[in-house]
PDB file of C-alpha atoms in Angstrom:
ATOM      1  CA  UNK A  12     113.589  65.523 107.307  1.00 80.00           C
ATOM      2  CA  UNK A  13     116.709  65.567 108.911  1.00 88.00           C
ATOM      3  CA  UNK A  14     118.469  63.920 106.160  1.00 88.00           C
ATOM      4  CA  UNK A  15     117.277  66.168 103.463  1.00 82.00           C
ATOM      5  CA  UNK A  16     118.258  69.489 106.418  1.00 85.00           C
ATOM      6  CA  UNK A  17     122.037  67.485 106.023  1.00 88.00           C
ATOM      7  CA  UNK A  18     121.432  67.426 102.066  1.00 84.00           C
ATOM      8  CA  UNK A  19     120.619  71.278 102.075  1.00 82.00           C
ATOM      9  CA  UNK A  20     123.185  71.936 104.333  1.00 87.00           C
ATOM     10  CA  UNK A  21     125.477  70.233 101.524  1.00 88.00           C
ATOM     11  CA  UNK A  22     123.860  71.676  98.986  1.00 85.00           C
ATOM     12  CA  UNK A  23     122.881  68.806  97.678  1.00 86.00           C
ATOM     13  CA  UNK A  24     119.387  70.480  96.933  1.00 82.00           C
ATOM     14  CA  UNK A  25     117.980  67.238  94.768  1.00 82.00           C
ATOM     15  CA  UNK A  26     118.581  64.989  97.505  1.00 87.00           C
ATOM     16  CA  UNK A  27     116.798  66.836  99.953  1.00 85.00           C
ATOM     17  CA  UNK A  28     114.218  67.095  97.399  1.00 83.00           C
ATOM     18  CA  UNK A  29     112.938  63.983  96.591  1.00 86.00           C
ATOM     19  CA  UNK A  30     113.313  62.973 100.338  1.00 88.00           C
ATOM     20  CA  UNK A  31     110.800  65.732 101.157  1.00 86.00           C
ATOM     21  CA  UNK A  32     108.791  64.750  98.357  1.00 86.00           C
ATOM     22  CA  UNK A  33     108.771  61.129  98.854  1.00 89.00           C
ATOM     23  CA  UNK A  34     107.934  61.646 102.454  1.00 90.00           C
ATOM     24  CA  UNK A  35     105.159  63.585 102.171  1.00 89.00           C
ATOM     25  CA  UNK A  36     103.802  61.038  99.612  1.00 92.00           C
ATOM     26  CA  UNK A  37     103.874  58.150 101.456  1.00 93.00           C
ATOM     27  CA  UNK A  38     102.596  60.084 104.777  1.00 91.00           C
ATOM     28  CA  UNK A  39      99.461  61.520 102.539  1.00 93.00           C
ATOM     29  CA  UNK A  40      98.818  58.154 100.887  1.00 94.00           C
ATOM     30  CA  UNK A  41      99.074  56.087 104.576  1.00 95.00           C
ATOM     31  CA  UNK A  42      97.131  58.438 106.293  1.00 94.00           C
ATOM     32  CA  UNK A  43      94.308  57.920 103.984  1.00 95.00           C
ATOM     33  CA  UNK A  44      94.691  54.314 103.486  1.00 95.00           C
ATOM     34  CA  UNK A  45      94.874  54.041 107.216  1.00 95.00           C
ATOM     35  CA  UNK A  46      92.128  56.117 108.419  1.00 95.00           C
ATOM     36  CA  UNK A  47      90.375  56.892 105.964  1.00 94.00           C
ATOM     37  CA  UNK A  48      89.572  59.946 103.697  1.00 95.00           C
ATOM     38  CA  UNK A  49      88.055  62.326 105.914  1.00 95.00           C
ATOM     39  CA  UNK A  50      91.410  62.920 108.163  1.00 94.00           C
ATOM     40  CA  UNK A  51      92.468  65.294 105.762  1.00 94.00           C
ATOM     41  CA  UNK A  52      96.369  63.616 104.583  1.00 94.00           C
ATOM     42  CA  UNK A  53      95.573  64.253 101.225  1.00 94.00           C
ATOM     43  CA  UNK A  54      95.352  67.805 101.120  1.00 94.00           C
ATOM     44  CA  UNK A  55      99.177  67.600 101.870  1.00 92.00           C
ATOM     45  CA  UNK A  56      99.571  66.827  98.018  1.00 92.00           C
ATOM     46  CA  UNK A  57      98.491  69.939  96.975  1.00 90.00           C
ATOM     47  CA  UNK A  58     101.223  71.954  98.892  1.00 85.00           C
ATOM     48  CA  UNK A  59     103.197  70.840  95.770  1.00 84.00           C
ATOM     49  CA  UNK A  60     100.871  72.541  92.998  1.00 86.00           C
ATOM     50  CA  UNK A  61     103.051  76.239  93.751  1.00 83.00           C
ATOM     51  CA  UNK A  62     106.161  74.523  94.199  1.00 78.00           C
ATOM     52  CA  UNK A  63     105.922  72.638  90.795  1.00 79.00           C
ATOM     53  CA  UNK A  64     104.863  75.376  88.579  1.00 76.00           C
ATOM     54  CA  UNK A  65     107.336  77.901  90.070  1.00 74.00           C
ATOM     55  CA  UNK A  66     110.707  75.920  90.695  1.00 74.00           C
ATOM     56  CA  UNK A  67     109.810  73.419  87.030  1.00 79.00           C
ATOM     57  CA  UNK A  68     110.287  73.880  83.406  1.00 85.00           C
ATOM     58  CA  UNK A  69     107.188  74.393  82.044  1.00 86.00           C
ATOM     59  CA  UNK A  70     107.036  70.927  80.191  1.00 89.00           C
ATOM     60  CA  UNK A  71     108.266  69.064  83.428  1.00 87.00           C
ATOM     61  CA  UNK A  72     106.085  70.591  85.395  1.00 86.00           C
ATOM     62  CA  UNK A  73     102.835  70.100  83.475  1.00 91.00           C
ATOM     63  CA  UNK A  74     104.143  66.121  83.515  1.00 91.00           C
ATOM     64  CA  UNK A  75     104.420  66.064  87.399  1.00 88.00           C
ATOM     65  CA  UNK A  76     101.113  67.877  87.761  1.00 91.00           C
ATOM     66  CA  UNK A  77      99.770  65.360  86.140  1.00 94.00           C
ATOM     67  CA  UNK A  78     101.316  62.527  88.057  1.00 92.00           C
ATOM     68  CA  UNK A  79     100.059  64.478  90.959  1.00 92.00           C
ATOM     69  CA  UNK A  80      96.622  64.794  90.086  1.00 94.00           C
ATOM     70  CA  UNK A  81      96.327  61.005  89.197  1.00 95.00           C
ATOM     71  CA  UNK A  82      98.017  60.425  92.620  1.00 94.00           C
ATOM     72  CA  UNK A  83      95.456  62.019  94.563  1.00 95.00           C
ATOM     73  CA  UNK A  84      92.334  61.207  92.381  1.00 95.00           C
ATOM     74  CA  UNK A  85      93.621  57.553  92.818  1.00 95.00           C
ATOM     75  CA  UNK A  86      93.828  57.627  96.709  1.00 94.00           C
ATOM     76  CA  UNK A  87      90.273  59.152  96.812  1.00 95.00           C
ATOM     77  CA  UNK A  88      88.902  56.243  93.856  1.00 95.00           C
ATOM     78  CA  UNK A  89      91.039  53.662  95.946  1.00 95.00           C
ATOM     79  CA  UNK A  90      88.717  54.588  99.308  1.00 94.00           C
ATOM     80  CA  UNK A  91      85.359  54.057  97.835  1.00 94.00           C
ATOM     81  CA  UNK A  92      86.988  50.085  97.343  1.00 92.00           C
ATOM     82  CA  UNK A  93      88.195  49.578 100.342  1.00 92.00           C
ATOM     83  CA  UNK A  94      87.627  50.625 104.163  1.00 93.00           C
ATOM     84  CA  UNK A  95      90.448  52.456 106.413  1.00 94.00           C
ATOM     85  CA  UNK A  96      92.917  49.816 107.567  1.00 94.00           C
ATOM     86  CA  UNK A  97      92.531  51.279 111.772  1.00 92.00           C
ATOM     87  CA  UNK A  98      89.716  53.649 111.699  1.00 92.00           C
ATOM     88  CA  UNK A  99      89.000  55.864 115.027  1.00 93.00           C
ATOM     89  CA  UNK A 100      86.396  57.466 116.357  1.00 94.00           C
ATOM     90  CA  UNK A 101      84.315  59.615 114.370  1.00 93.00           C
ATOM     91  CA  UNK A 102      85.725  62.649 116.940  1.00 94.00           C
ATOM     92  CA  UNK A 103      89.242  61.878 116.646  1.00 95.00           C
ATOM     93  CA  UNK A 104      88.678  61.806 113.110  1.00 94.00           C
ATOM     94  CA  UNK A 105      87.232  65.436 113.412  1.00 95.00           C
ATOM     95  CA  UNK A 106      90.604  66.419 115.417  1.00 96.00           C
ATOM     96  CA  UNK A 107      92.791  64.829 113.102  1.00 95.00           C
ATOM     97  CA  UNK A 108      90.848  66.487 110.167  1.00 95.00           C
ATOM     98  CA  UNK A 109      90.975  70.114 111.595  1.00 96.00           C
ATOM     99  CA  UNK A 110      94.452  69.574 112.387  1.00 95.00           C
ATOM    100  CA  UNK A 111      96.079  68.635 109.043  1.00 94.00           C
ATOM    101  CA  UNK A 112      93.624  71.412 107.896  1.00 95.00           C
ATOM    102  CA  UNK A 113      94.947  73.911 109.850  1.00 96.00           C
ATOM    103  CA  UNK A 114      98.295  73.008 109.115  1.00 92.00           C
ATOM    104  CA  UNK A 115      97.720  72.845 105.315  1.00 92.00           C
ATOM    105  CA  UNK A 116      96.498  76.410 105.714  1.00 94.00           C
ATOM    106  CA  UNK A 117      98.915  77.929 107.636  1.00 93.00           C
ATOM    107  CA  UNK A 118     101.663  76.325 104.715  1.00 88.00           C
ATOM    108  CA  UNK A 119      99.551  77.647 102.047  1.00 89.00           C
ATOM    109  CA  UNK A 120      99.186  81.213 103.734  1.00 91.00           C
ATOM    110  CA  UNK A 121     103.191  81.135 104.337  1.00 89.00           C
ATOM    111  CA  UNK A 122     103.859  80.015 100.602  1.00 84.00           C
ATOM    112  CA  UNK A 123     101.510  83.127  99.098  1.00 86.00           C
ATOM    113  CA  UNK A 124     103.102  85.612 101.409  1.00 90.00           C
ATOM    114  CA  UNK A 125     106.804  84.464 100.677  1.00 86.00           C
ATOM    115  CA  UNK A 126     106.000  83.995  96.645  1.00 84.00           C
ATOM    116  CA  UNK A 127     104.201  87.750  96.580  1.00 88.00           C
ATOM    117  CA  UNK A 128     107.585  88.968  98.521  1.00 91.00           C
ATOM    118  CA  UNK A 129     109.850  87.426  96.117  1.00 87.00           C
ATOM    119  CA  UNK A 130     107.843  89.009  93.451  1.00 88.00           C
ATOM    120  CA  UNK A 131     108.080  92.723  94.972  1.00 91.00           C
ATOM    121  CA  UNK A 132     111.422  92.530  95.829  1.00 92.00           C
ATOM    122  CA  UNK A 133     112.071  90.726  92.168  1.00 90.00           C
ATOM    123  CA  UNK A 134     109.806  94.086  90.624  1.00 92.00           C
ATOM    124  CA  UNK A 135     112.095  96.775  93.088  1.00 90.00           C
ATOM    125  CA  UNK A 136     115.076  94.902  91.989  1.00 91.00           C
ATOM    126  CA  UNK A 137     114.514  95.375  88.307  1.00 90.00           C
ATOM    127  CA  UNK A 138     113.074  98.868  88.884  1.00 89.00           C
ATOM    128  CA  UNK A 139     116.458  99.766  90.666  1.00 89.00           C
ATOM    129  CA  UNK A 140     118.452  98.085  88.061  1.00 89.00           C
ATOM    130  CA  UNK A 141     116.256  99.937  85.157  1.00 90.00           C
ATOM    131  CA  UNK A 142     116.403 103.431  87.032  1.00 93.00           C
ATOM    132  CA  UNK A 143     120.027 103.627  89.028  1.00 95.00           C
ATOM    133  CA  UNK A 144     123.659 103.414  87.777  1.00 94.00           C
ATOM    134  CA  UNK A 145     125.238 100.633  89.747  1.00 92.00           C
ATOM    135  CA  UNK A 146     128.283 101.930  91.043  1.00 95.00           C
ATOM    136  CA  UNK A 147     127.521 105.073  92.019  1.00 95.00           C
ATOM    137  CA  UNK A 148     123.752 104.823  93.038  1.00 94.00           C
ATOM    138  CA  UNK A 149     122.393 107.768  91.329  1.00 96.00           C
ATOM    139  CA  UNK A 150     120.317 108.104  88.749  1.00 95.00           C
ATOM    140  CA  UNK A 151     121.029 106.222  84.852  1.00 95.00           C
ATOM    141  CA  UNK A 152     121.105 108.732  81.528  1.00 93.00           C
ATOM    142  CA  UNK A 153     117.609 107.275  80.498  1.00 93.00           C
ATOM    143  CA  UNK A 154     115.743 107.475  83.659  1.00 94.00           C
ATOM    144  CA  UNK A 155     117.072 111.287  84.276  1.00 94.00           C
ATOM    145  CA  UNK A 156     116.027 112.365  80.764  1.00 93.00           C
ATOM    146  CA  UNK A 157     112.898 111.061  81.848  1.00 92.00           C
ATOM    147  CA  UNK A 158     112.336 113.569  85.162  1.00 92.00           C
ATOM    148  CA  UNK A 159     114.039 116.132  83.088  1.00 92.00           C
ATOM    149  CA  UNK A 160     111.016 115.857  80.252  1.00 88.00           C
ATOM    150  CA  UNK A 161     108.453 116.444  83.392  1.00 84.00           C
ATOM    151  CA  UNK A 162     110.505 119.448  84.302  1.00 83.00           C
ATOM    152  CA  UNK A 163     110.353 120.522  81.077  1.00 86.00           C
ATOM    153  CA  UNK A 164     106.470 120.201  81.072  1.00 81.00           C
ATOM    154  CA  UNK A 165     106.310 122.794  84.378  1.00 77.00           C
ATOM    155  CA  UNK A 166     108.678 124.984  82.621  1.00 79.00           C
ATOM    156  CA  UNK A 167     106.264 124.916  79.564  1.00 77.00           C
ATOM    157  CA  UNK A 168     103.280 125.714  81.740  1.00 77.00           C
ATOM    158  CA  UNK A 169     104.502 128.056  84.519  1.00 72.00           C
ATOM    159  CA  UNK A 170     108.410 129.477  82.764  1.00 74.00           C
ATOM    160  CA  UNK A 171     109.957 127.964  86.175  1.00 83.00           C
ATOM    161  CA  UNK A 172     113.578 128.451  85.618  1.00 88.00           C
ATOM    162  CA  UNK A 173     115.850 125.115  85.419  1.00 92.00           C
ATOM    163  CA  UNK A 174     119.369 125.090  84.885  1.00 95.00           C
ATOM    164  CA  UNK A 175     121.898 121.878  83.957  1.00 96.00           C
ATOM    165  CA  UNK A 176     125.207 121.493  85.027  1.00 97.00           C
ATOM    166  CA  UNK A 177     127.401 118.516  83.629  1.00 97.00           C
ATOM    167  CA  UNK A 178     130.764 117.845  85.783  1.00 97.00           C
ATOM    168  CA  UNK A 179     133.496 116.170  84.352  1.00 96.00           C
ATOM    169  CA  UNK A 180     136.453 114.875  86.885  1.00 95.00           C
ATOM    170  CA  UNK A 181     140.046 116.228  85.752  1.00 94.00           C
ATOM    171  CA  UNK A 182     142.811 113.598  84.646  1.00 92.00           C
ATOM    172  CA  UNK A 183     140.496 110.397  85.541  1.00 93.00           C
ATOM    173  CA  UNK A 184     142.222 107.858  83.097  1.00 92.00           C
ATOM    174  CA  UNK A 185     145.793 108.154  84.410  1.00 91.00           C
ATOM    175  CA  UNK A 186     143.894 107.618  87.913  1.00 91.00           C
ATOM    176  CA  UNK A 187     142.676 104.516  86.621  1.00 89.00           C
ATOM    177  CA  UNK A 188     146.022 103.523  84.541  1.00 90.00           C
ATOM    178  CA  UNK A 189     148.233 104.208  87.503  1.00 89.00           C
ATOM    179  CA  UNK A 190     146.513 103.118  90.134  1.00 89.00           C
ATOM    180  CA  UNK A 191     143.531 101.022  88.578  1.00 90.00           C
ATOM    181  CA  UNK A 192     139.726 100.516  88.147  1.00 90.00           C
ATOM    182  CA  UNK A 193     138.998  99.708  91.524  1.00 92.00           C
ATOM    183  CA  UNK A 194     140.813 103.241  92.871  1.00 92.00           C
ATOM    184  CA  UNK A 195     138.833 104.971  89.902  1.00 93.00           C
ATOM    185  CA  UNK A 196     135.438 103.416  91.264  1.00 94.00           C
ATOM    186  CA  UNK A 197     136.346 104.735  94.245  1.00 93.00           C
ATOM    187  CA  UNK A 198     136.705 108.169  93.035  1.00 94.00           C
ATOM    188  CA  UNK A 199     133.885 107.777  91.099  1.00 95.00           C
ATOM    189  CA  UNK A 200     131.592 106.425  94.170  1.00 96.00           C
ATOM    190  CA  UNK A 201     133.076 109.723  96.274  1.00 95.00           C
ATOM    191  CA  UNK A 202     132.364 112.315  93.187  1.00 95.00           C
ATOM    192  CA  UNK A 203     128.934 111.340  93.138  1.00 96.00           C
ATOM    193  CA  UNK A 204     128.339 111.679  97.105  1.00 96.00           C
ATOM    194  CA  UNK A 205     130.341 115.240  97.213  1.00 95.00           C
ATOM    195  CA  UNK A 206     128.284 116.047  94.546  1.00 96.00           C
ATOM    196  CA  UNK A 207     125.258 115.279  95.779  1.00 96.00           C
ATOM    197  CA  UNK A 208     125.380 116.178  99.195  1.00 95.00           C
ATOM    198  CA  UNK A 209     125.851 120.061  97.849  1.00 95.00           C
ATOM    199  CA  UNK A 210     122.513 119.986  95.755  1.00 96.00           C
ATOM    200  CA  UNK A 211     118.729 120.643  97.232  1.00 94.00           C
ATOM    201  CA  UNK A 212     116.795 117.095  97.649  1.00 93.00           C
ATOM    202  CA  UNK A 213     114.859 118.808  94.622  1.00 93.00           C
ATOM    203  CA  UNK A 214     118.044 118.763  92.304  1.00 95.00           C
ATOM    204  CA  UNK A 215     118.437 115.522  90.112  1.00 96.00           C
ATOM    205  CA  UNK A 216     121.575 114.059  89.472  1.00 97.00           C
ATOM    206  CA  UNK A 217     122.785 111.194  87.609  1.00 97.00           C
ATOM    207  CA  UNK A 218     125.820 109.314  86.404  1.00 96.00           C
ATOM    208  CA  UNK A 219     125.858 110.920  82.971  1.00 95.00           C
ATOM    209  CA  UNK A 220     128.663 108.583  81.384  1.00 90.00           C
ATOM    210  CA  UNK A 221     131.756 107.342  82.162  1.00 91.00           C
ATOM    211  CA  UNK A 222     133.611 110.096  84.863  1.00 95.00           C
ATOM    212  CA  UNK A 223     130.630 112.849  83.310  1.00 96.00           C
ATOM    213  CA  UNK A 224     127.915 113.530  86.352  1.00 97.00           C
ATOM    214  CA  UNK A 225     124.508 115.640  84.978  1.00 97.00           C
ATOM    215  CA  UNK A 226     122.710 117.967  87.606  1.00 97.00           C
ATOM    216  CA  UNK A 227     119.322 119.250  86.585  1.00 96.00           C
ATOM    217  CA  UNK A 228     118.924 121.998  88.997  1.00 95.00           C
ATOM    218  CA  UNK A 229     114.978 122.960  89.754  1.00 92.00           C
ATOM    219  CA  UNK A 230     114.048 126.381  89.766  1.00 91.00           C
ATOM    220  CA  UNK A 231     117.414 127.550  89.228  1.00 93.00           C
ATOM    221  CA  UNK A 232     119.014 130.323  86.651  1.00 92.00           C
ATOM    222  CA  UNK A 233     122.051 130.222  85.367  1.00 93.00           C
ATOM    223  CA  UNK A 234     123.977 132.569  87.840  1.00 93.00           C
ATOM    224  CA  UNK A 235     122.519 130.620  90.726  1.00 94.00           C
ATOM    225  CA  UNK A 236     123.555 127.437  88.998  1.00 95.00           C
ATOM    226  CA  UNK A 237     126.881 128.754  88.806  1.00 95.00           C
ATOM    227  CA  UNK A 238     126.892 129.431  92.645  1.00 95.00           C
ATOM    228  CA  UNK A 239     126.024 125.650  93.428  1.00 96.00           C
ATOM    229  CA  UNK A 240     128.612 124.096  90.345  1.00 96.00           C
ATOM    230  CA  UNK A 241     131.584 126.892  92.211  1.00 96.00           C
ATOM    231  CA  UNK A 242     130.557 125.118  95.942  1.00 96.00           C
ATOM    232  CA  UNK A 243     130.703 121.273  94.282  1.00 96.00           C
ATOM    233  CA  UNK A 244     134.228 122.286  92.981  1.00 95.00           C
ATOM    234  CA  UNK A 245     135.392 123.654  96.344  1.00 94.00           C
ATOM    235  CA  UNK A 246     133.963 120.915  97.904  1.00 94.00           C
ATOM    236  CA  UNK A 247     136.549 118.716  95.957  1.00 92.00           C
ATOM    237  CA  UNK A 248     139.100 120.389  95.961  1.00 87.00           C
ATOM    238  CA  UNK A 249     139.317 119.886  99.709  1.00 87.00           C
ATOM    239  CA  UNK A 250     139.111 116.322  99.183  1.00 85.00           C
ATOM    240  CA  UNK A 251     142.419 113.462  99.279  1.00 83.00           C
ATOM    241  CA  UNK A 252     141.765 110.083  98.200  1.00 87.00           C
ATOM    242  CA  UNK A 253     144.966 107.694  99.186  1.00 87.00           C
ATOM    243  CA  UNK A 254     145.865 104.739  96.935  1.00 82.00           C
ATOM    244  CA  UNK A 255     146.934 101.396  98.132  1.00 80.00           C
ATOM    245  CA  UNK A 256     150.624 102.648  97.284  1.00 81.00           C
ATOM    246  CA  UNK A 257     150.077 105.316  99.752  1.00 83.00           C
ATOM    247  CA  UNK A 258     150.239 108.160  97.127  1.00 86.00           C
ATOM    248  CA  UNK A 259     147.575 111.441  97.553  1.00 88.00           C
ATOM    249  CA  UNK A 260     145.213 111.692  94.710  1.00 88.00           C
ATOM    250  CA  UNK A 261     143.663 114.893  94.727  1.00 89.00           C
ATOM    251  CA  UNK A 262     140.299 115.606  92.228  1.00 91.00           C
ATOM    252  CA  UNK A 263     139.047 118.113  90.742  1.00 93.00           C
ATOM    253  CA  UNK A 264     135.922 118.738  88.369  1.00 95.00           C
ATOM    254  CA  UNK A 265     135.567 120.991  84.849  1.00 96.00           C
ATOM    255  CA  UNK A 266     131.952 121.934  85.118  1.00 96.00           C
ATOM    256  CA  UNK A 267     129.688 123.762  82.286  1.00 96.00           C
ATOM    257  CA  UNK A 268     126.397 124.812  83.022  1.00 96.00           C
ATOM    258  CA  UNK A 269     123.045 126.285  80.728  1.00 95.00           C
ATOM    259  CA  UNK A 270     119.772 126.821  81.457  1.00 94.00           C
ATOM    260  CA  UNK A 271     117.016 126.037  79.924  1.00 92.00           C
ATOM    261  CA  UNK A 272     115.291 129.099  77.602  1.00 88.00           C
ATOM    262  CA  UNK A 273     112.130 129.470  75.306  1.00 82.00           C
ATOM    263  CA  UNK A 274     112.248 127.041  72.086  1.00 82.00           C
ATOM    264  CA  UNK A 275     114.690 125.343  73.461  1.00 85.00           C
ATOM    265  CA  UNK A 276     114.672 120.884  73.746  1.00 89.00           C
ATOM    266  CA  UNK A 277     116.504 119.005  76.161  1.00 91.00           C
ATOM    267  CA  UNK A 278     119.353 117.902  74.090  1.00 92.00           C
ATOM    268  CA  UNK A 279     120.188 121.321  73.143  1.00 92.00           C
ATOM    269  CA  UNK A 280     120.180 122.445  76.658  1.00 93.00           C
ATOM    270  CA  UNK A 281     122.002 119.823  77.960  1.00 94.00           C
ATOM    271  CA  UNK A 282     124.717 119.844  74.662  1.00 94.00           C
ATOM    272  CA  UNK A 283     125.225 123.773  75.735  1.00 94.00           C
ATOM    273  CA  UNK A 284     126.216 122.675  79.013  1.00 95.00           C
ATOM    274  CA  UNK A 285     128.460 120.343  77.584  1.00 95.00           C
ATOM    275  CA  UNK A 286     130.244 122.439  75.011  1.00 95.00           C
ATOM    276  CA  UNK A 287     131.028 125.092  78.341  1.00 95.00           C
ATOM    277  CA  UNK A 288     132.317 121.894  79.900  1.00 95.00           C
ATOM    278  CA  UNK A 289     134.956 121.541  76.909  1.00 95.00           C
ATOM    279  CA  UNK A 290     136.247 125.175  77.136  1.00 94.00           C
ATOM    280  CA  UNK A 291     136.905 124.921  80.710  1.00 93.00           C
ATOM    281  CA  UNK A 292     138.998 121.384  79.905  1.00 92.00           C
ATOM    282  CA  UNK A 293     140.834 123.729  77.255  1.00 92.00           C
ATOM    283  CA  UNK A 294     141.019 126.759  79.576  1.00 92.00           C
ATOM    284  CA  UNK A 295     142.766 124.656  81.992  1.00 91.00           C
ATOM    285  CA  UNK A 296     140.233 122.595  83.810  1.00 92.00           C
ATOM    286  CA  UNK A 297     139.431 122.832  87.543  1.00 94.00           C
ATOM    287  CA  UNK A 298     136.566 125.596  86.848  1.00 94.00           C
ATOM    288  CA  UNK A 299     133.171 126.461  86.108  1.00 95.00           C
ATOM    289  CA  UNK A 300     131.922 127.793  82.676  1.00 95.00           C
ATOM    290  CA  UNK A 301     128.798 129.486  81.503  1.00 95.00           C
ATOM    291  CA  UNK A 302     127.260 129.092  78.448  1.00 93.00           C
ATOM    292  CA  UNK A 303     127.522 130.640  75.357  1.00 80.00           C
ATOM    293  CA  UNK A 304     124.122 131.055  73.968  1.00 56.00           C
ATOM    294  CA  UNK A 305     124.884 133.175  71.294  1.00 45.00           C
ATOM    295  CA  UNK A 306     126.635 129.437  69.809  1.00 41.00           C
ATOM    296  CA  UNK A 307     123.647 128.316  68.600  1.00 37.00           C
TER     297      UNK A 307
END
């Protein structure tokens, strides 16, 4: 065991391996030859039956549960031949018995508990991944259309108002051509906090695409929408990021906003919000544009 701890420790993980494995093999299959069956050493062998199936191609693994299985039905065939080679008293057989029982247990117990934790986190993981943009934290496009559509549904059943606002950050690309991606994540993982520290833990936001941010603002018409879009581009404006040249970068955001009316579908709501977004790039950028209903 202490060899195959130095073989981990090198990562020399198939070392350690088959010194764990060949260990345990031998110490089940002396055990039983040398005190017989009852004392329990066999049910060592079946600590590998998780291991195998999990850590194995499926092919490979079927193969050494196989080898396994004849293993162990041959050490229990092999003691009906032949009597243990030092047996002990029929009590300190008992002891020995409960023993490798309990320990065999305890292994078992820790194995379910750390295979059922690596599946949760493995589920959260993929949940997080499927759900949440990467670099900023906040919600993905897809998973934010989905709240939106159960929005929607309230607004069908009760008229609740809901307004969207989609910010856009001012001159991003020459951030990222002059000073480069990794001062333009930056920017990007500040946006997203700044803008989401001025919205109600009701509000939704996500990473809409590329330097585009989506709000979906609950119970909210347009003019109060506005109010909230007008405080996220103050907010901003306040803000300096510095560059690893030293330079000031100051941001600023082009926001449009709509809200959501009778007949209307997500896309078209959203797309209105967008189009105000444009006109505020053309009027200038660095302000906050309403709607234009009468567009569609």
């Amino acid at each position: 065991y202490l060899l195959a701890y130095q073989a981990l420790s090198k990562k020399k993980n198939g070392v350690a391996i088959t010194l764990i494995w060949s260990e345990v093999i031998i110490h089940a299959g002396l055990g039983v030859t040398l005190i017989g069956w009852d004392s329990g050493f066999h049910y060592y062998l079946l600590i590998f039956i998780p291991a195998l199936s999990v850590t194995m191609p499926f092919g490979v693994a079927v193969a050494a549960l196989l080898g396994l299985w004849s293993y162990y039905v041959g050490l229990y065939v092999l003691m009906w031949f032949m009597e243990p080679i030092e047996p002990i008293a029929p009590s300190a057989l008992l002891g020995v018995y409960l023993f490798n029982l309990s320990v065999v247990f305890a292994m078992f117990s820790y194995l379910s508990f750390f295979y059922l934790m690596l599946v949760t986190t493995a589920n959260q993981k993929l949940r997080w991944m499927a759900t949440t943009d990467s670099l900023t934290g906040l919600f993905n496009r897809r998973h934010i259309t989905n709240l939106t559509n159960r929005e929607l549904a309230r607004f069908q059943r009760g008229g609740h108002a809901l307004a969207f606002v989609v910010f856009d950050i001012d001159y991003f690309k020459p951030i990222n051509d002059q000073h480069g991606h990794e001062m333009g994540d930056r920017v990007l993982v500040d946006v997203a906090a700044v803008i989401k520290a001025e919205l109600r833990a009701q509000d939704l936001l996500a990473r809409w695409g590329g330097e585009e941010f989506l709000a979906v603002l609950v119970d909210t018409d347009l003019r109060s929408g506005q109010t909230t879009a007008e405080r996220v581009r103050k907010a901003l404006k306040t803000q300096q990021w510095i560059a690893q040249n030293g330079e000031f970068i100051s941001i600023t955001v082009s926001a449009g906003i709509s809200e959501f009316r009778a007949g209307d579908d997500l896309n078209s709501a959203i797309n209105r919000a967008d189009q105000a977004r444009y006109r505020g790039k053309v009027e200038g950028r660095n302000r906050v544009i309403l709607e234009q209903f009468y567009e569609l």
